[in-house]
PDB file of C-alpha atoms in Angstrom:
ATOM      1  CA  UNK R 120     -40.742  28.310  14.453  1.00 67.00           C
ATOM      2  CA  UNK R 121     -40.472  30.559  16.989  1.00 86.00           C
ATOM      3  CA  UNK R 122     -43.880  31.418  16.681  1.00 85.00           C
ATOM      4  CA  UNK R 123     -45.111  27.969  17.668  1.00 88.00           C
ATOM      5  CA  UNK R 124     -43.316  28.125  20.793  1.00 89.00           C
ATOM      6  CA  UNK R 125     -44.896  31.385  21.823  1.00 90.00           C
ATOM      7  CA  UNK R 126     -48.236  30.140  21.172  1.00 92.00           C
ATOM      8  CA  UNK R 127     -47.454  26.886  23.105  1.00 91.00           C
ATOM      9  CA  UNK R 128     -46.417  29.023  26.276  1.00 92.00           C
ATOM     10  CA  UNK R 129     -49.319  31.386  25.553  1.00 93.00           C
ATOM     11  CA  UNK R 130     -51.156  28.201  25.641  1.00 94.00           C
ATOM     12  CA  UNK R 131     -49.940  26.929  28.985  1.00 93.00           C
ATOM     13  CA  UNK R 132     -50.722  30.212  30.904  1.00 92.00           C
ATOM     14  CA  UNK R 133     -53.908  29.953  29.370  1.00 90.00           C
ATOM     15  CA  UNK R 134     -54.180  26.930  31.269  1.00 88.00           C
ATOM     16  CA  UNK R 135     -53.238  27.389  34.338  1.00 88.00           C
ATOM     17  CA  UNK R 136     -55.032  30.592  34.659  1.00 87.00           C
ATOM     18  CA  UNK R 137     -57.991  28.924  34.467  1.00 84.00           C
ATOM     19  CA  UNK R 138     -57.110  25.558  36.569  1.00 83.00           C
ATOM     20  CA  UNK R 139     -56.568  28.498  39.316  1.00 83.00           C
ATOM     21  CA  UNK R 140     -60.158  30.215  38.654  1.00 81.00           C
ATOM     22  CA  UNK R 141     -61.448  27.048  39.699  1.00 84.00           C
ATOM     23  CA  UNK R 142     -59.849  25.818  42.675  1.00 78.00           C
ATOM     24  CA  UNK R 143     -60.692  29.341  43.820  1.00 79.00           C
ATOM     25  CA  UNK R 144     -64.336  28.458  42.760  1.00 86.00           C
ATOM     26  CA  UNK R 145     -64.135  25.207  44.662  1.00 84.00           C
ATOM     27  CA  UNK R 146     -62.398  26.628  47.503  1.00 85.00           C
ATOM     28  CA  UNK R 147     -65.439  29.973  47.910  1.00 88.00           C
ATOM     29  CA  UNK R 148     -68.296  26.694  47.852  1.00 89.00           C
ATOM     30  CA  UNK R 149     -66.597  24.954  50.201  1.00 89.00           C
ATOM     31  CA  UNK R 150     -66.648  27.953  52.544  1.00 92.00           C
ATOM     32  CA  UNK R 151     -70.292  29.009  51.430  1.00 93.00           C
ATOM     33  CA  UNK R 152     -71.699  25.251  52.277  1.00 94.00           C
ATOM     34  CA  UNK R 153     -69.635  25.320  55.295  1.00 95.00           C
ATOM     35  CA  UNK R 154     -71.387  28.804  56.650  1.00 95.00           C
ATOM     36  CA  UNK R 155     -74.655  27.719  56.139  1.00 95.00           C
ATOM     37  CA  UNK R 156     -74.232  24.619  57.764  1.00 94.00           C
ATOM     38  CA  UNK R 157     -73.618  26.903  60.941  1.00 94.00           C
ATOM     39  CA  UNK R 158     -76.190  29.499  60.448  1.00 95.00           C
ATOM     40  CA  UNK R 159     -78.314  26.098  60.054  1.00 95.00           C
ATOM     41  CA  UNK R 160     -77.127  24.554  63.513  1.00 94.00           C
ATOM     42  CA  UNK R 161     -77.064  28.197  65.234  1.00 94.00           C
ATOM     43  CA  UNK R 162     -81.029  28.638  63.612  1.00 94.00           C
ATOM     44  CA  UNK R 163     -81.452  25.147  65.660  1.00 92.00           C
ATOM     45  CA  UNK R 164     -80.176  26.385  68.694  1.00 93.00           C
ATOM     46  CA  UNK R 165     -82.026  29.590  68.653  1.00 92.00           C
ATOM     47  CA  UNK R 166     -85.730  27.536  68.389  1.00 91.00           C
ATOM     48  CA  UNK R 167     -84.339  24.980  71.014  1.00 90.00           C
ATOM     49  CA  UNK R 168     -83.717  27.384  73.828  1.00 89.00           C
ATOM     50  CA  UNK R 169     -87.015  29.462  72.350  1.00 89.00           C
ATOM     51  CA  UNK R 170     -89.085  25.528  72.840  1.00 88.00           C
ATOM     52  CA  UNK R 171     -87.339  25.449  76.359  1.00 83.00           C
ATOM     53  CA  UNK R 172     -88.742  28.685  77.913  1.00 73.00           C
TER      54      UNK R 172
END
């Protein structure tokens, strides 16, 4: 009986760790996407300034 309870606890801890890592990955993808958008906008502004001169 005790082994069954311990295995359930270990399984729950593993599941929580897995969900936490997924959350961090999604957050990182969001940051990378935001950085890519900012870089694209900066490049567009640079081209616009170069075209004016």
